[in-house]
Short mmCIF file of C-alpha atoms in Angstrom, two decimals:
data_model
loop_
_atom_site.label_atom_id
_atom_site.label_comp_id
_atom_site.label_asym_id
_atom_site.label_seq_id
_atom_site.Cartn_x
_atom_site.Cartn_y
_atom_site.Cartn_z
CA MET A 772 -114.68 -25.30 -79.60
CA CYS A 773 -116.82 -22.20 -79.77
CA GLY A 774 -119.35 -21.38 -77.07
CA ARG A 775 -119.77 -17.59 -77.17
CA THR A 776 -119.40 -14.88 -79.79
CA CYS A 777 -119.50 -11.10 -80.02
CA LEU A 778 -121.38 -9.18 -82.72
CA THR A 779 -122.46 -5.61 -82.02
CA LEU A 780 -123.63 -4.58 -85.52
CA ASP A 781 -127.24 -4.05 -86.56
CA PRO A 782 -128.52 -5.78 -89.74
CA ASP A 783 -127.59 -2.93 -92.12
CA GLN A 784 -124.09 -2.73 -90.63
CA VAL A 785 -123.69 -6.50 -90.93
CA LEU A 786 -124.44 -6.29 -94.66
CA CYS A 787 -121.88 -3.54 -95.07
CA ALA A 788 -119.23 -5.59 -93.23
CA CYS A 789 -120.04 -8.68 -95.37
CA LYS A 790 -119.37 -7.16 -98.79
CA TYR A 791 -117.72 -9.56 -101.22
CA PRO A 792 -116.06 -9.35 -104.67
CA LYS A 793 -118.73 -9.20 -107.34
CA SER A 794 -116.73 -11.29 -109.81
CA ASN A 795 -113.59 -13.40 -109.83
CA LYS A 796 -112.63 -12.34 -113.35
CA VAL A 797 -110.31 -9.54 -112.20
CA LYS A 798 -108.70 -11.35 -109.29
CA ASP A 799 -105.39 -11.73 -111.16
CA GLU A 800 -105.25 -8.15 -112.41
CA GLU A 801 -103.28 -6.18 -109.84
CA ASP A 802 -104.05 -2.74 -111.29
CA ILE A 803 -107.81 -3.18 -111.24
CA LYS A 804 -109.62 -3.24 -107.94
CA PRO A 805 -112.56 -5.65 -107.85
CA GLU A 806 -116.05 -4.32 -107.37
CA TYR A 807 -117.71 -5.30 -104.14
CA GLU A 808 -121.32 -6.26 -103.74
CA LYS A 809 -123.46 -6.11 -100.65
CA PRO A 810 -125.43 -9.28 -99.79
CA GLU A 811 -129.17 -9.18 -99.29
CA TRP A 812 -130.84 -9.55 -95.91
CA ARG A 813 -133.46 -12.30 -95.96
CA ALA A 814 -135.85 -11.87 -93.06
CA GLU A 815 -137.28 -15.07 -91.62
CA PHE A 816 -140.07 -15.44 -89.08
CA ASN A 817 -138.17 -18.06 -87.01
CA LEU A 818 -141.14 -18.48 -84.67
CA GLY A 819 -141.00 -14.81 -83.74
CA ARG A 820 -137.32 -14.84 -82.74
CA ARG A 821 -135.16 -11.94 -83.97
CA TYR A 822 -131.49 -11.11 -84.09
CA GLN A 823 -130.23 -8.70 -81.43
CA ALA A 824 -126.69 -7.31 -81.49
CA SER A 825 -124.79 -8.30 -78.36
CA TYR A 826 -121.36 -8.33 -76.73
CA ASN A 827 -122.09 -11.81 -75.39
CA ILE A 828 -123.97 -14.13 -77.77
CA ALA A 829 -124.69 -17.66 -76.55
CA PRO A 830 -126.19 -20.83 -78.08
CA THR A 831 -129.96 -20.59 -78.73
CA ASP A 832 -129.54 -16.88 -79.64
CA ILE A 833 -130.40 -15.69 -83.16
CA THR A 834 -127.41 -14.46 -85.22
CA PRO A 835 -126.73 -13.46 -88.87
CA VAL A 836 -125.48 -16.27 -91.13
CA ILE A 837 -124.27 -16.13 -94.76
CA VAL A 838 -125.64 -18.68 -97.25
CA SER A 839 -125.69 -19.01 -101.01
CA ALA A 840 -128.56 -17.16 -102.66
CA ALA A 841 -129.03 -20.26 -104.83
CA HIS A 842 -130.91 -21.87 -101.94
CA PHE A 843 -133.80 -19.51 -102.68
CA SER A 844 -133.47 -18.85 -106.42
CA GLU A 845 -132.75 -20.88 -109.56
CA ALA A 846 -131.59 -17.85 -111.55
CA GLU A 847 -128.15 -18.25 -113.08
CA ASP A 848 -126.99 -14.84 -111.82
CA GLN A 849 -127.64 -16.00 -108.27
CA GLN A 850 -125.19 -18.91 -108.35
CA CYS A 851 -122.37 -16.94 -106.68
CA ALA A 852 -124.54 -14.40 -104.85
CA ARG A 853 -124.71 -14.37 -101.07
CA THR A 854 -127.59 -13.88 -98.70
CA VAL A 855 -127.52 -13.03 -94.99
CA MET A 856 -130.32 -14.41 -92.86
CA PRO A 857 -130.98 -14.82 -89.13
CA MET A 858 -130.72 -18.33 -87.68
CA MET A 859 -130.69 -19.85 -84.22
CA TRP A 860 -127.35 -21.07 -82.90
CA GLY A 861 -127.72 -24.79 -82.19
CA MET A 862 -129.17 -27.02 -84.91
CA ILE A 863 -132.60 -28.47 -84.20
CA PRO A 864 -132.90 -32.11 -85.32
CA ALA A 865 -135.32 -32.32 -88.23
CA TRP A 866 -137.02 -35.37 -86.67
CA HIS A 867 -137.68 -33.64 -83.34
CA LYS A 868 -141.32 -33.28 -82.27
CA GLY A 869 -142.70 -30.81 -79.77
CA ASP A 870 -140.92 -27.81 -78.24
CA TYR A 871 -137.86 -27.01 -80.36
CA ARG A 872 -135.95 -26.01 -77.21
CA LYS A 873 -136.30 -29.45 -75.63
CA HIS A 874 -134.62 -31.86 -78.05
CA GLY A 875 -131.97 -32.63 -75.42
CA LEU A 876 -128.91 -32.48 -77.70
CA THR A 877 -125.89 -30.16 -77.59
CA THR A 878 -125.60 -28.92 -81.16
CA ASN A 879 -123.79 -25.59 -80.99
CA ASN A 880 -120.67 -27.29 -82.44
CA CYS A 881 -120.24 -30.01 -85.07
CA ARG A 882 -117.07 -32.12 -85.00
CA LEU A 883 -115.59 -32.35 -88.49
CA GLU A 884 -114.19 -35.82 -87.75
CA HIS A 885 -117.69 -37.26 -87.23
CA LEU A 886 -119.63 -35.14 -89.71
CA MET A 887 -120.21 -37.92 -92.26
CA ASP A 888 -121.15 -40.46 -89.56
CA SER A 889 -123.62 -38.18 -87.79
CA LYS A 890 -127.34 -38.72 -88.25
CA LEU A 891 -127.85 -35.04 -87.46
CA TYR A 892 -125.24 -33.45 -89.75
CA ARG A 893 -124.76 -35.85 -92.65
CA GLY A 894 -128.13 -34.98 -94.23
CA PRO A 895 -127.69 -31.18 -94.24
CA PHE A 896 -124.14 -31.53 -95.56
CA LYS A 897 -125.18 -33.82 -98.44
CA ARG A 898 -127.99 -31.39 -99.30
CA GLY A 899 -125.49 -28.56 -99.61
CA GLN A 900 -126.78 -26.65 -96.58
CA ARG A 901 -123.44 -25.02 -95.89
CA CYS A 902 -123.27 -21.62 -94.21
CA VAL A 903 -120.82 -19.10 -92.75
CA VAL A 904 -121.28 -17.66 -89.26
CA VAL A 905 -119.96 -14.10 -88.86
CA CYS A 906 -118.90 -12.27 -85.70
CA GLU A 907 -116.37 -9.76 -84.44
CA GLY A 908 -114.75 -12.52 -82.43
CA PHE A 909 -115.47 -15.57 -80.30
CA TYR A 910 -114.76 -16.17 -76.63
CA GLU A 911 -112.70 -19.13 -75.55
CA TRP A 912 -111.71 -20.41 -72.11
CA GLN A 913 -108.25 -21.81 -71.48
CA THR A 914 -108.69 -25.49 -70.67
CA THR A 915 -105.06 -26.55 -71.01
CA LYS A 916 -104.38 -25.49 -67.40
CA GLN A 917 -105.93 -27.33 -64.48
CA ALA A 918 -108.49 -25.03 -62.89
CA LYS A 919 -112.15 -24.95 -61.91
CA ALA A 920 -114.48 -24.00 -64.72
CA SER A 921 -115.34 -20.73 -62.97
CA GLU A 922 -111.65 -19.87 -62.53
CA ARG A 923 -110.52 -20.44 -66.14
CA GLU A 924 -109.15 -17.44 -68.01
CA ALA A 925 -111.33 -16.24 -70.90
CA TYR A 926 -110.09 -14.73 -74.16
CA LEU A 927 -111.62 -12.93 -77.14
CA VAL A 928 -110.23 -14.40 -80.39
CA TYR A 929 -110.47 -12.42 -83.65
CA VAL A 930 -108.77 -11.94 -87.01
CA PRO A 931 -105.92 -9.41 -87.38
CA GLN A 932 -107.16 -5.87 -88.06
CA GLU A 933 -105.62 -2.74 -89.53
CA SER A 934 -103.14 -1.03 -87.21
CA GLU A 935 -105.56 1.70 -86.12
CA VAL A 936 -108.46 -0.69 -85.48
CA LYS A 937 -109.08 -1.95 -81.95
CA ILE A 938 -111.81 -4.58 -82.15
CA TYR A 939 -112.98 -3.83 -78.58
CA ASP A 940 -113.32 -0.09 -79.25
CA LYS A 941 -116.01 0.75 -81.82
CA SER A 942 -114.83 4.34 -82.04
CA THR A 943 -111.73 3.09 -83.92
CA TRP A 944 -113.54 1.27 -86.71
CA SER A 945 -116.65 1.19 -88.87
CA PRO A 946 -118.55 -1.61 -90.64
CA ALA A 947 -116.73 -0.66 -93.82
CA ASN A 948 -113.21 -1.34 -92.53
CA VAL A 949 -113.65 -3.95 -89.80
CA LYS A 950 -112.72 -7.55 -90.61
CA LEU A 951 -115.28 -9.98 -89.30
CA LEU A 952 -114.32 -13.48 -88.26
CA ARG A 953 -116.01 -16.08 -90.52
CA MET A 954 -116.66 -19.65 -89.37
CA ALA A 955 -117.89 -22.55 -91.49
CA GLY A 956 -121.16 -24.14 -90.41
CA LEU A 957 -124.11 -26.27 -91.43
CA PHE A 958 -127.76 -25.26 -91.23
CA ASP A 959 -131.11 -27.02 -91.35
CA VAL A 960 -134.79 -26.10 -91.37
CA TRP A 961 -137.18 -27.39 -88.69
CA GLN A 962 -140.96 -27.11 -88.84
CA ASP A 963 -143.45 -27.18 -86.00
CA GLU A 964 -146.91 -28.74 -86.14
CA SER A 965 -148.33 -25.57 -87.69
CA GLY A 966 -145.76 -25.56 -90.49
CA ASP A 967 -143.83 -22.55 -89.16
CA LYS A 968 -140.11 -22.80 -89.87
CA MET A 969 -137.05 -22.29 -87.68
CA TYR A 970 -133.62 -22.01 -89.29
CA SER A 971 -130.76 -23.18 -87.08
CA TYR A 972 -127.06 -23.93 -87.47
CA SER A 973 -123.98 -25.54 -85.92
CA ILE A 974 -120.37 -24.33 -86.13
CA ILE A 975 -117.83 -26.84 -87.47
CA THR A 976 -114.80 -27.49 -85.26
CA PHE A 977 -111.67 -29.63 -85.45
CA GLU A 978 -108.53 -30.29 -83.43
CA SER A 979 -106.62 -27.11 -82.62
CA SER A 980 -103.49 -26.28 -84.57
CA GLN A 981 -100.40 -24.82 -82.92
CA ILE A 982 -101.84 -21.34 -83.07
CA MET A 983 -104.56 -22.19 -80.50
CA SER A 984 -103.48 -25.46 -78.90
CA TRP A 985 -102.06 -23.59 -75.88
CA MET A 986 -105.57 -22.34 -75.10
CA HIS A 987 -107.98 -25.14 -76.08
CA TYR A 988 -107.83 -28.53 -77.77
CA ARG A 989 -110.58 -27.60 -80.28
CA MET A 990 -111.02 -24.63 -82.63
CA PRO A 991 -113.65 -23.53 -85.17
CA ALA A 992 -113.10 -23.88 -88.92
CA ILE A 993 -112.25 -20.28 -89.82
CA LEU A 994 -112.47 -19.15 -93.46
CA GLU A 995 -109.69 -16.62 -94.06
CA THR A 996 -109.89 -16.04 -97.83
CA GLU A 997 -112.61 -15.27 -100.36
CA GLN A 998 -111.69 -18.47 -102.21
CA GLN A 999 -112.45 -20.50 -99.10
CA MET A 1000 -115.74 -18.63 -98.72
CA ASN A 1001 -116.75 -19.38 -102.32
CA ASP A 1002 -115.76 -23.04 -102.10
CA TRP A 1003 -117.75 -23.55 -98.94
CA LEU A 1004 -120.89 -21.66 -99.99
CA ASP A 1005 -121.19 -22.63 -103.67
CA PHE A 1006 -122.92 -25.99 -103.27
CA LYS A 1007 -124.07 -25.93 -106.92
CA HIS A 1008 -120.57 -26.06 -108.44
CA VAL A 1009 -118.24 -27.15 -105.63
CA SER A 1010 -118.30 -30.83 -104.66
CA ASP A 1011 -118.46 -32.07 -101.10
CA ALA A 1012 -114.82 -33.13 -101.20
CA GLN A 1013 -113.68 -29.73 -102.48
CA ALA A 1014 -115.75 -27.98 -99.86
CA LEU A 1015 -114.21 -30.04 -97.06
CA ALA A 1016 -110.75 -29.28 -98.44
CA ALA A 1017 -111.46 -25.57 -97.84
CA LEU A 1018 -111.68 -26.23 -94.09
CA ARG A 1019 -108.20 -25.89 -92.68
CA PRO A 1020 -106.67 -24.32 -89.55
CA ALA A 1021 -106.36 -20.55 -89.51
CA THR A 1022 -102.89 -19.16 -90.02
CA ALA A 1023 -103.34 -15.76 -88.34
CA LEU A 1024 -105.36 -14.95 -85.24
CA GLN A 1025 -105.19 -12.42 -82.44
CA TRP A 1026 -106.61 -12.51 -78.93
CA HIS A 1027 -106.67 -10.75 -75.59
CA ARG A 1028 -107.80 -11.80 -72.15
CA VAL A 1029 -111.20 -10.59 -70.96
CA THR A 1030 -112.95 -10.50 -67.59
CA LYS A 1031 -115.20 -13.15 -66.09
CA LEU A 1032 -118.27 -11.16 -67.10
CA VAL A 1033 -118.56 -13.40 -70.18
CA ASN A 1034 -118.93 -16.47 -67.95
CA ASN A 1035 -122.59 -15.53 -67.49
CA SER A 1036 -124.48 -15.28 -70.77
CA ARG A 1037 -126.90 -12.80 -69.18
CA ASN A 1038 -124.11 -10.23 -69.00
CA LYS A 1039 -124.37 -8.15 -72.19
CA SER A 1040 -122.20 -5.23 -71.06
CA GLU A 1041 -119.75 -3.56 -73.44
CA GLU A 1042 -117.09 -4.47 -70.86
CA CYS A 1043 -117.34 -8.12 -71.99
CA ASN A 1044 -115.00 -7.81 -74.96
CA LYS A 1045 -112.52 -5.33 -73.48
CA PRO A 1046 -109.01 -6.39 -72.47
CA PHE A 1047 -108.75 -7.50 -68.86
CA GLN A 1048 -106.59 -4.49 -67.95
CA LEU A 1049 -109.01 -1.95 -69.47
CA ALA A 1050 -112.33 -3.35 -68.30
CA ALA A 1051 -114.05 -1.23 -65.66
CA LYS A 1052 -114.16 -2.75 -62.20
CA PRO A 1053 -117.59 -2.98 -60.54
CA GLU A 1054 -118.30 0.03 -58.34
CA LYS A 1055 -118.44 -0.43 -54.58
CA PRO A 1056 -121.86 0.22 -53.01
CA LYS A 1057 -122.36 3.57 -51.27
CA GLY A 1058 -124.59 4.96 -48.54
CA MET A 1059 -127.41 2.80 -47.22
CA LEU A 1060 -126.66 0.08 -49.80
CA ALA A 1061 -123.08 -0.13 -48.52
CA TRP A 1062 -124.34 -0.42 -44.91
CA LEU A 1063 -126.84 -3.13 -45.83
CA THR A 1064 -124.23 -5.01 -47.86
CA GLY A 1065 -121.69 -4.76 -45.03
CA ASN A 1066 -124.25 -5.84 -42.42
CA LYS A 1067 -125.24 -8.84 -44.51
CA THR A 1068 -121.58 -9.77 -44.94
CA ARG A 1069 -121.00 -9.57 -41.17
CA GLN A 1070 -124.04 -11.76 -40.51
CA GLN A 1071 -122.76 -14.36 -42.94
CA GLN A 1072 -119.32 -14.27 -41.32
CA ASN A 1073 -120.81 -14.68 -37.82
CA LYS A 1074 -123.01 -17.52 -38.98
CA SER A 1075 -120.04 -19.19 -40.60
CA LYS A 1076 -117.94 -18.78 -37.43
CA SER A 1077 -120.77 -20.16 -35.25
CA GLY A 1078 -121.05 -23.18 -37.52
CA GLU A 1079 -117.32 -23.78 -37.31
CA ASP A 1080 -117.42 -23.64 -33.47
CA GLU A 1081 -120.24 -26.20 -33.39
CA GLN A 1082 -118.30 -28.48 -35.69
CA LEU A 1083 -115.23 -28.22 -33.44
CA GLN A 1084 -117.32 -29.09 -30.35
CA VAL A 1085 -118.83 -32.12 -32.07
CA ALA A 1086 -115.40 -33.22 -33.24
CA ALA A 1087 -113.97 -32.85 -29.71
CA THR A 1088 -116.82 -34.95 -28.25
CA LYS A 1089 -116.25 -37.72 -30.78
CA GLU A 1090 -112.49 -37.74 -30.21
CA ALA A 1091 -112.72 -37.88 -26.36
CA PRO A 1092 -111.47 -41.41 -25.24
CA LYS A 1093 -113.66 -43.68 -23.08
CA ARG A 1094 -111.82 -44.34 -19.78
CA ASN A 1095 -111.56 -47.73 -18.02
CA PRO A 1096 -111.98 -47.29 -14.21
CA THR A 1097 -109.34 -49.97 -13.55
CA SER A 1098 -106.77 -48.50 -15.92
CA PRO A 1099 -103.67 -46.74 -14.55
CA HIS A 1100 -104.93 -43.53 -16.17
CA ALA A 1101 -108.21 -43.77 -14.23
CA LEU A 1102 -106.43 -44.49 -10.93
CA GLN A 1103 -104.16 -41.56 -11.54
CA SER A 1104 -107.16 -39.36 -12.21
CA SER A 1105 -108.89 -40.44 -9.02
CA ALA A 1106 -105.97 -39.11 -6.99
CA LYS A 1107 -106.84 -35.66 -8.27
CA ARG A 1108 -110.50 -35.75 -7.16
CA PRO A 1109 -111.80 -33.21 -4.59
CA ARG A 1110 -111.15 -33.83 -0.84
CA CYS A 1111 -114.84 -34.42 -0.16
CA GLU A 1112 -114.70 -37.58 -2.26
CA LEU A 1113 -111.62 -38.81 -0.33
CA ILE A 1114 -113.34 -38.26 3.03
CA ASN A 1115 -116.35 -40.29 1.92
CA ALA A 1116 -114.02 -43.05 0.84
CA GLU A 1117 -112.29 -43.08 4.29
CA GLN A 1118 -115.66 -43.20 6.11
CA GLN A 1119 -116.74 -46.13 3.99
CA GLU A 1120 -113.49 -47.97 4.75
CA SER A 1121 -113.91 -47.38 8.54
CA THR A 1122 -117.46 -48.73 8.44
CA ASP A 1123 -116.31 -51.88 6.63
CA VAL A 1124 -113.64 -52.50 9.32
CA GLN A 1125 -116.20 -52.09 12.14
CA VAL A 1126 -118.57 -54.60 10.53
CA LYS A 1127 -115.79 -57.13 10.21
CA SER A 1128 -114.85 -56.69 13.92
CA GLU A 1129 -118.42 -57.31 15.13
CA ALA A 1130 -118.63 -60.42 13.07
CA THR A 1131 -115.41 -61.74 14.61
CA VAL A 1132 -116.68 -61.13 18.17
CA LYS A 1133 -119.90 -63.05 17.49
CA LEU A 1134 -117.99 -66.04 16.16
CA THR A 1135 -115.79 -66.11 19.27
CA VAL A 1136 -118.79 -66.12 21.66
CA ILE A 1137 -120.38 -69.06 19.93
#
């Protein structure tokens, strides 16, 4: 599964980081280094939405995606060329009418097992609309341990880098030497009533291999080699079956734990992708803000304590037993009543005896 990514490069830097071998003719010649070509950036209107670099990218955001240039040109020299274009994360169903944000489906991920049975994904796949989603890494939450969603540990997952490169520290790398993580996806084109287009995509996932099964039961289809990239993108010469064969579990990944800042997609801080131990802790409030914060905390604590006392009183009232006046417990309790009650009882008994005596005298006279 993939629900958040990190990509902090601007469009020009993305193109530099996405360079690819210009030709496969020299791939077997060890002494000759292949020439690398930079892909083109194809700007799309996408209903006014634009790509913005971020440490915390979420579904519905616009991100750079690699596609075959053959989608936009019939020229023979474009068959193996690559184009980078911005697309929205989360495929919009082509049949959807109305607001593109309200189709009601969760489409940030596409399960490989159900791809050919899906009404949403089968069409784009058969039309060759295969793409590659690039990022510095993706965030994943450990779901293999029982814990509340808000308490799950989060990790940044990325491909192995050169020894001096720290993916979370941009001062240690440049677009020319960083290795971006590349995930296979499918894209489609949606049009509104005015004919304006929105490009959108879904990331393909399958069951996790041993390398990630300790963290999550699903993982994205990561393309590690240039051959996998070519097989997935070249829809003109690579069949559907060959393309699917290129999707296999990654063999080398790295990760480190990050803070809970990534839990909220509104947090775009550079602390999001840093290791848990290195991330800066939030500063404590000072001055008047500290006093107001402390006063508010005390009020909440007092209110909570007052509520607990009321609950205890209600519980005590409900648990108090109803006493039977003729029960031994009631008789025992009456012995402990105040002396004034005992005196009244004695006076009442004396009066009853006097009444009985007068009645006896009257009967005797008659």
